[in-house]
Amino acid sequence: MNRRLGFSSLAFYEKSLESALSWGESNDFGLLEIVAENNHAIDEEALPEIKDLTSSYNFDYTVHSPFSDINISSLNKSIRKESIRQVKYSIFAVNEIGGKILTFHPGRHSAATSKSRENTKQILFESLKEISDYNKDYGVTIALENMPDTFITTMKVSKEVLEVLENKELSEIKHTMDVGHLETNNVDIGEYIYDLRNYLIHMHLHDNFGEFDNHLPLGDGNINFPRIFRALKEINYTGRIILEMTKTEDILKSREYLEEKKYLF
């Protein structure tokens, strides 16, 4: 069992978290990223039960903070405050279940702020500073994820991501690289990996054809995985890799792809 390679509970979005754990155990996985949404939401009411459940399995855990209706870059102060609160609670929850890493999204432009991107950027920095300061009491590794190409998304290319991560006030924030998101932005993923080498600690793997964020199994799209894994080897990447598909058969197909290509090191 390779405990650096795991899968996302996204494939069990309409099912229970226990079904994801049971399936993972049966298929020789030891790492699960819990997408804290829908049936896997981790809130004050659900946390005690989730702690009992996760402790009953021999898994390592990462958590993906809620992202639906969440926007830490929102111009609306009330929405931004609640969004930050939910990311903070996710940090607390990761610590409670003995997880190591929290992935979260940088927020997005609204119809108004898309015309004032510097304003959105400043709001994002303030939100990240608050989240980072909160995490000092918990020591969870918090990792900001890059976003796919849409007119409202931020943090899409290395320049934008580095502008955040290189800020000395945000030195505790690391990076989750989503290769499918990068492909929609038509970037050289090998160069991106080199640019982010000092911050990269977590990855989401899935495939697409560059136009939509389809979450296809590896090898079914256009993403240049040989280039990606050469670059990862060159920077001596030792972080976690999450297969982020929406179907269990696609998770297994993707693991087989990695094993056949001997990409797991």
Short mmCIF file of N, CA, C and O in Angstrom, two decimals, residues 144-211:
data_model
loop_
_atom_site.label_atom_id
_atom_site.label_comp_id
_atom_site.label_asym_id
_atom_site.label_seq_id
_atom_site.Cartn_x
_atom_site.Cartn_y
_atom_site.Cartn_z
N LEU A 144 -3.42 26.22 -0.21
CA LEU A 144 -4.28 26.95 -1.14
C LEU A 144 -4.25 26.27 -2.50
O LEU A 144 -3.18 25.95 -3.02
N GLU A 145 -5.41 26.06 -3.08
CA GLU A 145 -5.52 25.36 -4.36
C GLU A 145 -5.63 26.33 -5.52
O GLU A 145 -6.31 27.36 -5.43
N ASN A 146 -4.98 26.01 -6.65
CA ASN A 146 -5.14 26.79 -7.87
C ASN A 146 -6.49 26.47 -8.52
O ASN A 146 -7.05 25.40 -8.33
N MET A 147 -7.00 27.41 -9.29
CA MET A 147 -8.36 27.32 -9.81
C MET A 147 -8.40 27.14 -11.33
O MET A 147 -7.46 27.50 -12.04
N PRO A 148 -9.51 26.55 -11.85
CA PRO A 148 -9.67 26.40 -13.29
C PRO A 148 -9.96 27.74 -13.96
O PRO A 148 -10.22 28.75 -13.30
N ASP A 149 -9.93 27.73 -15.28
CA ASP A 149 -10.11 28.96 -16.05
C ASP A 149 -11.58 29.29 -16.22
O ASP A 149 -12.29 28.68 -17.01
N THR A 150 -12.06 30.26 -15.43
CA THR A 150 -13.36 30.86 -15.66
C THR A 150 -13.20 32.37 -15.46
O THR A 150 -12.19 32.81 -14.92
N PHE A 151 -14.20 33.14 -15.84
CA PHE A 151 -14.05 34.60 -15.75
C PHE A 151 -14.11 35.11 -14.31
O PHE A 151 -13.77 36.27 -14.04
N ILE A 152 -14.53 34.26 -13.37
CA ILE A 152 -14.63 34.72 -11.98
C ILE A 152 -13.54 34.14 -11.08
O ILE A 152 -13.42 34.57 -9.93
N THR A 153 -12.75 33.19 -11.56
CA THR A 153 -11.78 32.56 -10.69
C THR A 153 -10.50 33.36 -10.55
O THR A 153 -10.13 34.15 -11.42
N THR A 154 -9.82 33.14 -9.43
CA THR A 154 -8.51 33.74 -9.15
C THR A 154 -7.50 32.62 -8.98
O THR A 154 -7.84 31.44 -9.02
N MET A 155 -6.23 32.97 -8.80
CA MET A 155 -5.17 32.00 -8.53
C MET A 155 -5.13 30.90 -9.59
O MET A 155 -5.20 29.71 -9.30
N LYS A 156 -4.98 31.31 -10.86
CA LYS A 156 -5.04 30.34 -11.96
C LYS A 156 -3.68 29.96 -12.52
O LYS A 156 -3.52 28.86 -13.06
N VAL A 157 -2.70 30.84 -12.44
CA VAL A 157 -1.36 30.58 -12.99
C VAL A 157 -0.32 30.84 -11.91
O VAL A 157 -0.60 31.42 -10.86
N SER A 158 0.92 30.43 -12.17
CA SER A 158 1.95 30.47 -11.14
C SER A 158 2.21 31.88 -10.61
O SER A 158 2.45 32.06 -9.41
N LYS A 159 2.15 32.87 -11.48
CA LYS A 159 2.41 34.24 -11.04
C LYS A 159 1.42 34.66 -9.96
O LYS A 159 1.80 35.26 -8.93
N GLU A 160 0.14 34.36 -10.16
CA GLU A 160 -0.89 34.72 -9.17
C GLU A 160 -0.71 33.96 -7.86
O GLU A 160 -0.83 34.52 -6.77
N VAL A 161 -0.42 32.66 -7.98
CA VAL A 161 -0.26 31.84 -6.78
C VAL A 161 0.97 32.27 -5.99
O VAL A 161 0.92 32.40 -4.77
N LEU A 162 2.08 32.51 -6.69
CA LEU A 162 3.31 32.91 -6.00
C LEU A 162 3.17 34.27 -5.33
O LEU A 162 3.79 34.53 -4.30
N GLU A 163 2.37 35.14 -5.91
CA GLU A 163 2.17 36.45 -5.30
C GLU A 163 1.60 36.32 -3.89
O GLU A 163 1.90 37.13 -3.00
N VAL A 164 0.80 35.28 -3.68
CA VAL A 164 0.27 34.99 -2.36
C VAL A 164 1.30 34.27 -1.50
O VAL A 164 1.63 34.69 -0.39
N LEU A 165 1.83 33.18 -2.01
CA LEU A 165 2.67 32.31 -1.19
C LEU A 165 4.01 32.95 -0.81
O LEU A 165 4.60 32.58 0.21
N GLU A 166 4.49 33.88 -1.61
CA GLU A 166 5.76 34.53 -1.30
C GLU A 166 5.62 35.71 -0.35
O GLU A 166 6.61 36.29 0.07
N ASN A 167 4.37 36.02 0.02
CA ASN A 167 4.15 37.10 0.98
C ASN A 167 4.59 36.63 2.36
O ASN A 167 4.13 35.60 2.87
N LYS A 168 5.47 37.36 3.00
CA LYS A 168 6.05 36.94 4.28
C LYS A 168 5.01 36.82 5.38
O LYS A 168 5.18 36.05 6.33
N GLU A 169 3.91 37.56 5.27
CA GLU A 169 2.86 37.47 6.29
C GLU A 169 2.02 36.20 6.13
O GLU A 169 1.24 35.86 7.02
N LEU A 170 2.20 35.51 5.00
CA LEU A 170 1.43 34.30 4.73
C LEU A 170 2.35 33.09 4.59
O LEU A 170 2.05 32.13 3.88
N SER A 171 3.46 33.11 5.30
CA SER A 171 4.51 32.10 5.10
C SER A 171 4.08 30.69 5.51
O SER A 171 4.72 29.72 5.11
N GLU A 172 3.00 30.58 6.29
CA GLU A 172 2.57 29.25 6.72
C GLU A 172 1.67 28.57 5.68
O GLU A 172 1.38 27.38 5.82
N ILE A 173 1.27 29.28 4.66
CA ILE A 173 0.36 28.71 3.66
C ILE A 173 1.17 28.02 2.56
O ILE A 173 2.11 28.58 2.01
N LYS A 174 0.78 26.77 2.25
CA LYS A 174 1.44 25.99 1.22
C LYS A 174 0.49 25.83 0.02
O LYS A 174 -0.48 26.57 -0.10
N HIS A 175 0.78 24.86 -0.84
CA HIS A 175 0.03 24.78 -2.10
C HIS A 175 -0.45 23.37 -2.41
O HIS A 175 0.30 22.40 -2.31
N THR A 176 -1.74 23.28 -2.78
CA THR A 176 -2.31 22.09 -3.41
C THR A 176 -2.42 22.37 -4.90
O THR A 176 -3.11 23.30 -5.31
N MET A 177 -1.71 21.58 -5.69
CA MET A 177 -1.74 21.75 -7.15
C MET A 177 -2.78 20.83 -7.76
O MET A 177 -2.71 19.60 -7.61
N ASP A 178 -3.75 21.40 -8.45
CA ASP A 178 -4.75 20.64 -9.17
C ASP A 178 -4.38 20.65 -10.66
O ASP A 178 -4.46 21.69 -11.32
N VAL A 179 -3.93 19.49 -11.17
CA VAL A 179 -3.43 19.45 -12.55
C VAL A 179 -4.55 19.64 -13.57
O VAL A 179 -4.32 20.20 -14.65
N GLY A 180 -5.75 19.19 -13.24
CA GLY A 180 -6.86 19.40 -14.15
C GLY A 180 -7.19 20.87 -14.30
O GLY A 180 -7.47 21.35 -15.41
N HIS A 181 -7.16 21.59 -13.19
CA HIS A 181 -7.39 23.03 -13.24
C HIS A 181 -6.32 23.73 -14.08
O HIS A 181 -6.62 24.63 -14.87
N LEU A 182 -5.07 23.30 -13.92
CA LEU A 182 -3.99 23.92 -14.69
C LEU A 182 -4.18 23.70 -16.19
O LEU A 182 -3.92 24.61 -16.99
N GLU A 183 -4.63 22.52 -16.57
CA GLU A 183 -4.79 22.21 -17.99
C GLU A 183 -5.81 23.15 -18.64
O GLU A 183 -5.65 23.54 -19.80
N THR A 184 -6.84 23.57 -17.91
CA THR A 184 -7.83 24.48 -18.49
C THR A 184 -7.26 25.88 -18.69
O THR A 184 -7.84 26.68 -19.42
N ASN A 185 -6.12 26.15 -18.04
CA ASN A 185 -5.49 27.46 -18.19
C ASN A 185 -4.35 27.46 -19.21
O ASN A 185 -3.66 28.46 -19.38
N ASN A 186 -4.17 26.31 -19.89
CA ASN A 186 -3.19 26.20 -20.97
C ASN A 186 -1.79 26.62 -20.52
O ASN A 186 -1.11 27.41 -21.19
N VAL A 187 -1.36 26.11 -19.37
CA VAL A 187 -0.03 26.42 -18.87
C VAL A 187 0.88 25.21 -19.03
O VAL A 187 0.41 24.07 -19.16
N ASP A 188 2.19 25.44 -19.03
CA ASP A 188 3.16 24.35 -19.02
C ASP A 188 3.24 23.83 -17.59
O ASP A 188 3.82 24.49 -16.71
N ILE A 189 2.66 22.67 -17.33
CA ILE A 189 2.57 22.19 -15.96
C ILE A 189 3.94 21.85 -15.40
O ILE A 189 4.19 22.00 -14.20
N GLY A 190 4.87 21.43 -16.25
CA GLY A 190 6.23 21.17 -15.78
C GLY A 190 6.88 22.43 -15.24
O GLY A 190 7.51 22.41 -14.17
N GLU A 191 6.73 23.54 -15.95
CA GLU A 191 7.27 24.82 -15.48
C GLU A 191 6.56 25.27 -14.21
O GLU A 191 7.19 25.82 -13.29
N TYR A 192 5.26 25.04 -14.16
CA TYR A 192 4.49 25.41 -12.98
C TYR A 192 5.02 24.68 -11.75
O TYR A 192 5.19 25.28 -10.68
N ILE A 193 5.27 23.39 -11.89
CA ILE A 193 5.78 22.60 -10.78
C ILE A 193 7.12 23.16 -10.31
O ILE A 193 7.36 23.29 -9.10
N TYR A 194 7.98 23.51 -11.24
CA TYR A 194 9.28 24.07 -10.86
C TYR A 194 9.08 25.41 -10.13
O TYR A 194 9.73 25.67 -9.10
N ASP A 195 8.21 26.25 -10.65
CA ASP A 195 7.96 27.55 -10.02
C ASP A 195 7.44 27.40 -8.59
O ASP A 195 7.78 28.19 -7.71
N LEU A 196 6.61 26.40 -8.35
CA LEU A 196 5.95 26.22 -7.04
C LEU A 196 6.66 25.18 -6.17
O LEU A 196 6.12 24.78 -5.13
N ARG A 197 7.87 24.78 -6.54
CA ARG A 197 8.55 23.66 -5.89
C ARG A 197 8.73 23.85 -4.38
O ARG A 197 8.76 22.86 -3.64
N ASN A 198 8.86 25.09 -3.93
CA ASN A 198 9.11 25.32 -2.50
C ASN A 198 7.83 25.30 -1.67
O ASN A 198 7.90 25.37 -0.43
N TYR A 199 6.68 25.21 -2.33
CA TYR A 199 5.40 25.30 -1.62
C TYR A 199 4.51 24.08 -1.84
O TYR A 199 3.55 23.88 -1.10
N LEU A 200 4.82 23.28 -2.84
CA LEU A 200 3.95 22.19 -3.25
C LEU A 200 4.03 21.03 -2.26
O LEU A 200 5.08 20.43 -2.08
N ILE A 201 2.89 20.70 -1.63
CA ILE A 201 2.86 19.61 -0.65
C ILE A 201 1.70 18.64 -0.88
O ILE A 201 1.60 17.62 -0.20
N HIS A 202 0.85 18.93 -1.87
CA HIS A 202 -0.38 18.15 -2.03
C HIS A 202 -0.85 18.32 -3.46
O HIS A 202 -0.70 19.40 -4.05
N MET A 203 -1.42 17.26 -4.04
CA MET A 203 -1.83 17.30 -5.44
C MET A 203 -3.19 16.65 -5.65
O MET A 203 -3.50 15.65 -5.01
N HIS A 204 -3.94 17.21 -6.58
CA HIS A 204 -5.15 16.58 -7.09
C HIS A 204 -4.87 16.14 -8.53
O HIS A 204 -4.51 16.97 -9.37
N LEU A 205 -5.05 14.85 -8.79
CA LEU A 205 -4.83 14.33 -10.14
C LEU A 205 -6.16 13.92 -10.77
O LEU A 205 -6.97 13.21 -10.15
N HIS A 206 -6.37 14.38 -12.00
CA HIS A 206 -7.47 13.93 -12.85
C HIS A 206 -7.16 14.45 -14.23
O HIS A 206 -6.17 15.16 -14.43
N ASP A 207 -7.95 14.11 -15.21
CA ASP A 207 -7.62 14.43 -16.60
C ASP A 207 -8.76 15.21 -17.25
O ASP A 207 -9.90 15.22 -16.76
N ASN A 208 -8.43 15.91 -18.35
CA ASN A 208 -9.44 16.57 -19.17
C ASN A 208 -8.83 16.91 -20.52
O ASN A 208 -7.66 16.59 -20.78
N PHE A 209 -9.60 17.58 -21.38
CA PHE A 209 -9.13 17.95 -22.71
C PHE A 209 -8.78 19.43 -22.82
O PHE A 209 -8.61 19.96 -23.91
N GLY A 210 -8.69 20.11 -21.68
CA GLY A 210 -8.26 21.50 -21.68
C GLY A 210 -9.38 22.52 -21.71
O GLY A 210 -9.14 23.70 -21.47
N GLU A 211 -10.59 22.10 -22.01
CA GLU A 211 -11.71 23.04 -22.12
C GLU A 211 -12.57 23.07 -20.86
O GLU A 211 -13.04 24.13 -20.45
#
